[in-house]
């Protein structure tokens, strides 16, 4: 038995390419730069020192007091003596009112009056410790510095470039083809018609 056959033979197309590379040339000129540095500004302000010596307490300790201090002390002493005198007389009056209850208030009052007359003596011309008060305020130095920023100027240069584009040439190295062969293939028509293809 012989089977019909179809034989196909094909050939692919081939393209040929020829390329020329692109070329790029770049040149970068250097930038121009100028720098200027202004000097810093310095200002100084000095507050003078201050020495204060207060001898008031020392003069008071040596009994060399001012008129105002003397007047103040005399007034204070008078007020105190006045109040003490009133209290003493009230106390003595109460003791005399109770004389009938015994005791000897007149003698005891006379002794108290006699004891008040005794004075204590002390050296009054030597001032007490730390009577002279000294206050010292040191001087102050104020320094103000104003920094000036540098002045920088830049001038950029654009790059210089040259570009040559590449090229591509195309062509057909081989064309495509297709061959078809038939063997044992027959066509049967009406009324016994037969045809070899």
CSV table of C-alpha atoms in Angstrom, one decimal:
chain,number,residue,atom,x,y,z
A,1,UNK,CA,0.0,0.0,0.0
A,2,UNK,CA,1.5,3.4,-1.0
A,3,UNK,CA,0.4,6.3,1.2
A,4,UNK,CA,0.3,9.8,-0.3
A,5,UNK,CA,3.1,12.1,0.9
A,6,UNK,CA,3.6,15.9,0.9
A,7,UNK,CA,7.2,17.0,1.1
A,8,UNK,CA,8.0,20.6,2.2
A,9,UNK,CA,11.5,22.1,2.0
A,10,UNK,CA,12.0,25.6,3.4
A,11,UNK,CA,14.9,28.0,3.7
A,12,UNK,CA,14.9,30.9,6.2
A,13,UNK,CA,15.9,34.5,5.2
A,14,UNK,CA,19.1,35.9,6.5
A,15,UNK,CA,19.8,39.6,7.1
A,16,UNK,CA,23.3,41.1,7.0
A,17,UNK,CA,24.1,44.1,9.3
A,18,UNK,CA,27.1,46.4,9.1
A,19,UNK,CA,27.5,48.9,11.9
A,20,UNK,CA,29.7,51.9,12.5
A,21,UNK,CA,30.2,52.9,16.2
A,22,UNK,CA,29.2,56.3,17.4
A,23,UNK,CA,32.0,58.6,18.7
A,24,UNK,CA,31.6,61.1,21.6
A,25,UNK,CA,34.3,63.7,22.5
A,26,UNK,CA,33.8,65.8,25.7
A,27,UNK,CA,36.0,68.6,27.0
A,28,UNK,CA,35.3,70.2,30.4
A,29,UNK,CA,37.0,73.6,30.9
A,30,UNK,CA,37.8,74.3,34.6
A,31,UNK,CA,35.5,76.6,36.7
A,32,UNK,CA,36.6,80.1,37.7
A,33,UNK,CA,36.5,80.8,41.4
A,34,UNK,CA,37.3,83.9,43.5
A,35,UNK,CA,37.4,83.9,47.4
A,36,UNK,CA,37.5,87.0,49.6
A,37,UNK,CA,37.7,86.8,53.4
A,38,UNK,CA,36.6,90.0,55.2
A,39,UNK,CA,38.3,90.5,58.6
A,40,UNK,CA,36.4,89.8,61.8
A,41,UNK,CA,35.2,92.8,63.9
A,42,UNK,CA,36.1,92.7,67.6
A,43,UNK,CA,34.7,95.2,70.1
A,44,UNK,CA,35.6,95.2,73.9
A,45,UNK,CA,33.9,97.0,76.7
A,46,UNK,CA,35.3,97.1,80.2
A,47,UNK,CA,33.4,97.9,83.4
A,48,UNK,CA,35.8,99.2,86.1
A,49,UNK,CA,36.1,97.4,89.4
A,50,UNK,CA,34.6,98.9,92.5
A,51,UNK,CA,36.0,98.7,96.1
A,52,UNK,CA,33.7,99.8,99.0
A,53,UNK,CA,35.0,100.1,102.6
A,54,UNK,CA,32.4,100.7,105.4
A,55,UNK,CA,34.0,101.7,108.7
A,56,UNK,CA,30.7,102.7,110.4
A,57,UNK,CA,30.7,99.7,112.8
A,58,UNK,CA,34.4,100.2,113.7
A,59,UNK,CA,33.7,103.9,114.6
A,60,UNK,CA,30.7,102.9,116.6
A,61,UNK,CA,32.7,100.3,118.5
A,62,UNK,CA,35.3,103.0,119.4
A,63,UNK,CA,32.5,105.3,120.5
A,64,UNK,CA,33.2,107.8,117.7
A,65,UNK,CA,29.6,107.8,116.5
A,66,UNK,CA,27.9,110.2,114.2
A,67,UNK,CA,25.4,112.7,115.5
A,68,UNK,CA,22.6,110.8,113.9
A,69,UNK,CA,23.7,107.5,115.6
A,70,UNK,CA,24.1,109.3,118.9
A,71,UNK,CA,20.6,110.8,118.7
A,72,UNK,CA,19.1,107.4,117.8
A,73,UNK,CA,20.8,105.7,120.7
A,74,UNK,CA,19.9,108.4,123.2
A,75,UNK,CA,16.3,108.2,122.1
A,76,UNK,CA,16.3,104.4,122.4
A,77,UNK,CA,18.0,104.5,125.8
A,78,UNK,CA,15.6,107.2,127.0
A,79,UNK,CA,12.6,105.1,126.0
A,80,UNK,CA,14.0,102.0,127.6
A,81,UNK,CA,14.9,103.8,130.8
A,82,UNK,CA,11.4,105.4,130.9
A,83,UNK,CA,9.7,102.0,130.6
A,84,UNK,CA,12.0,100.4,133.1
A,85,UNK,CA,11.3,103.3,135.6
A,86,UNK,CA,7.6,102.8,135.2
A,87,UNK,CA,7.8,99.1,135.8
A,88,UNK,CA,10.2,99.6,138.8
A,89,UNK,CA,7.9,102.1,140.4
A,90,UNK,CA,4.8,99.9,139.9
A,91,UNK,CA,6.7,97.0,141.5
A,92,UNK,CA,7.9,99.1,144.4
A,93,UNK,CA,4.4,100.4,144.9
A,94,UNK,CA,3.0,96.9,145.1
A,95,UNK,CA,5.7,96.0,147.7
A,96,UNK,CA,4.8,99.0,149.8
A,97,UNK,CA,1.1,98.1,149.6
A,98,UNK,CA,1.9,94.7,151.1
A,99,UNK,CA,4.2,96.0,153.9
A,100,UNK,CA,1.8,94.9,156.6
A,101,UNK,CA,2.3,91.2,155.5
A,102,UNK,CA,5.9,91.3,156.7
A,103,UNK,CA,9.3,91.7,155.2
A,104,UNK,CA,11.2,95.0,154.9
A,105,UNK,CA,10.5,96.4,151.4
A,106,UNK,CA,12.2,99.8,152.1
A,107,UNK,CA,15.5,98.1,152.8
A,108,UNK,CA,15.3,95.8,149.8
A,109,UNK,CA,14.5,98.7,147.5
A,110,UNK,CA,17.4,100.7,148.9
A,111,UNK,CA,19.8,97.8,148.1
A,112,UNK,CA,18.5,97.5,144.6
A,113,UNK,CA,19.0,101.3,144.0
A,114,UNK,CA,22.5,101.1,145.4
A,115,UNK,CA,23.4,98.1,143.1
A,116,UNK,CA,22.3,100.0,140.0
A,117,UNK,CA,25.0,102.6,140.7
A,118,UNK,CA,27.8,100.1,140.1
A,119,UNK,CA,29.3,100.6,136.6
A,120,UNK,CA,31.3,98.1,134.6
A,121,UNK,CA,34.4,99.4,132.9
A,122,UNK,CA,35.5,98.0,129.5
A,123,UNK,CA,38.0,99.1,126.9
A,124,UNK,CA,35.8,100.8,124.4
A,125,UNK,CA,38.3,102.1,121.9
A,126,UNK,CA,39.1,98.7,120.3
A,127,UNK,CA,36.7,97.8,117.4
A,128,UNK,CA,35.2,94.3,117.2
A,129,UNK,CA,36.3,91.7,114.8
A,130,UNK,CA,35.2,92.2,111.2
A,131,UNK,CA,33.8,95.7,112.1
A,132,UNK,CA,35.3,97.1,108.9
A,133,UNK,CA,33.1,95.8,106.0
A,134,UNK,CA,34.9,95.5,102.6
A,135,UNK,CA,33.0,94.9,99.4
A,136,UNK,CA,34.8,94.4,96.1
A,137,UNK,CA,33.2,94.1,92.7
A,138,UNK,CA,35.7,93.0,90.1
A,139,UNK,CA,35.8,94.5,86.7
A,140,UNK,CA,33.9,92.9,83.8
A,141,UNK,CA,35.2,92.5,80.3
A,142,UNK,CA,32.7,92.1,77.5
A,143,UNK,CA,34.1,90.9,74.2
A,144,UNK,CA,31.9,90.9,71.1
A,145,UNK,CA,33.2,89.2,68.0
A,146,UNK,CA,31.4,89.6,64.7
A,147,UNK,CA,32.5,87.0,62.2
A,148,UNK,CA,32.2,88.0,58.5
A,149,UNK,CA,31.5,85.1,56.2
A,150,UNK,CA,33.8,84.6,53.2
A,151,UNK,CA,32.6,85.8,49.8
A,152,UNK,CA,32.9,83.0,47.3
A,153,UNK,CA,32.1,83.5,43.6
A,154,UNK,CA,32.0,80.6,41.2
A,155,UNK,CA,31.7,80.8,37.4
A,156,UNK,CA,30.9,77.4,35.9
A,157,UNK,CA,32.0,76.6,32.4
A,158,UNK,CA,29.8,74.5,30.2
A,159,UNK,CA,31.2,71.3,28.8
A,160,UNK,CA,32.2,71.2,25.1
A,161,UNK,CA,31.2,68.0,23.4
A,162,UNK,CA,31.3,66.5,19.8
A,163,UNK,CA,29.0,63.7,18.8
A,164,UNK,CA,29.3,61.6,15.7
A,165,UNK,CA,26.3,59.3,15.3
A,166,UNK,CA,26.9,55.6,14.4
A,167,UNK,CA,25.5,54.0,11.3
A,168,UNK,CA,23.8,50.7,10.5
A,169,UNK,CA,23.7,49.2,6.9
A,170,UNK,CA,21.2,46.3,6.4
A,171,UNK,CA,21.0,43.9,3.5
A,172,UNK,CA,19.7,40.4,2.5
A,173,UNK,CA,22.4,37.8,2.9
A,174,UNK,CA,19.9,35.0,2.0
A,175,UNK,CA,16.3,35.0,0.8
A,176,UNK,CA,13.7,32.7,2.1
A,177,UNK,CA,12.3,29.9,-0.1
A,178,UNK,CA,9.6,27.2,0.2
A,179,UNK,CA,9.4,24.0,-2.0
A,180,UNK,CA,6.4,21.6,-1.8
A,181,UNK,CA,6.4,18.1,-3.5
A,182,UNK,CA,3.5,15.7,-3.7
A,183,UNK,CA,3.9,12.0,-4.2
A,184,UNK,CA,1.1,9.4,-4.4
A,185,UNK,CA,-1.6,12.0,-4.0
A,186,UNK,CA,-4.6,11.5,-6.3
A,187,UNK,CA,-7.8,13.2,-6.8
A,188,UNK,CA,-10.9,11.2,-7.5
A,189,UNK,CA,-13.8,12.9,-9.2
A,190,UNK,CA,-17.2,11.9,-10.5
A,191,UNK,CA,-17.6,9.1,-13.1
A,192,UNK,CA,-14.3,7.5,-12.3
A,193,UNK,CA,-12.3,10.6,-12.9
A,194,UNK,CA,-8.8,10.2,-11.4
A,195,UNK,CA,-5.9,12.7,-11.4
A,196,UNK,CA,-2.3,12.5,-10.0
A,197,UNK,CA,-1.3,15.6,-8.3
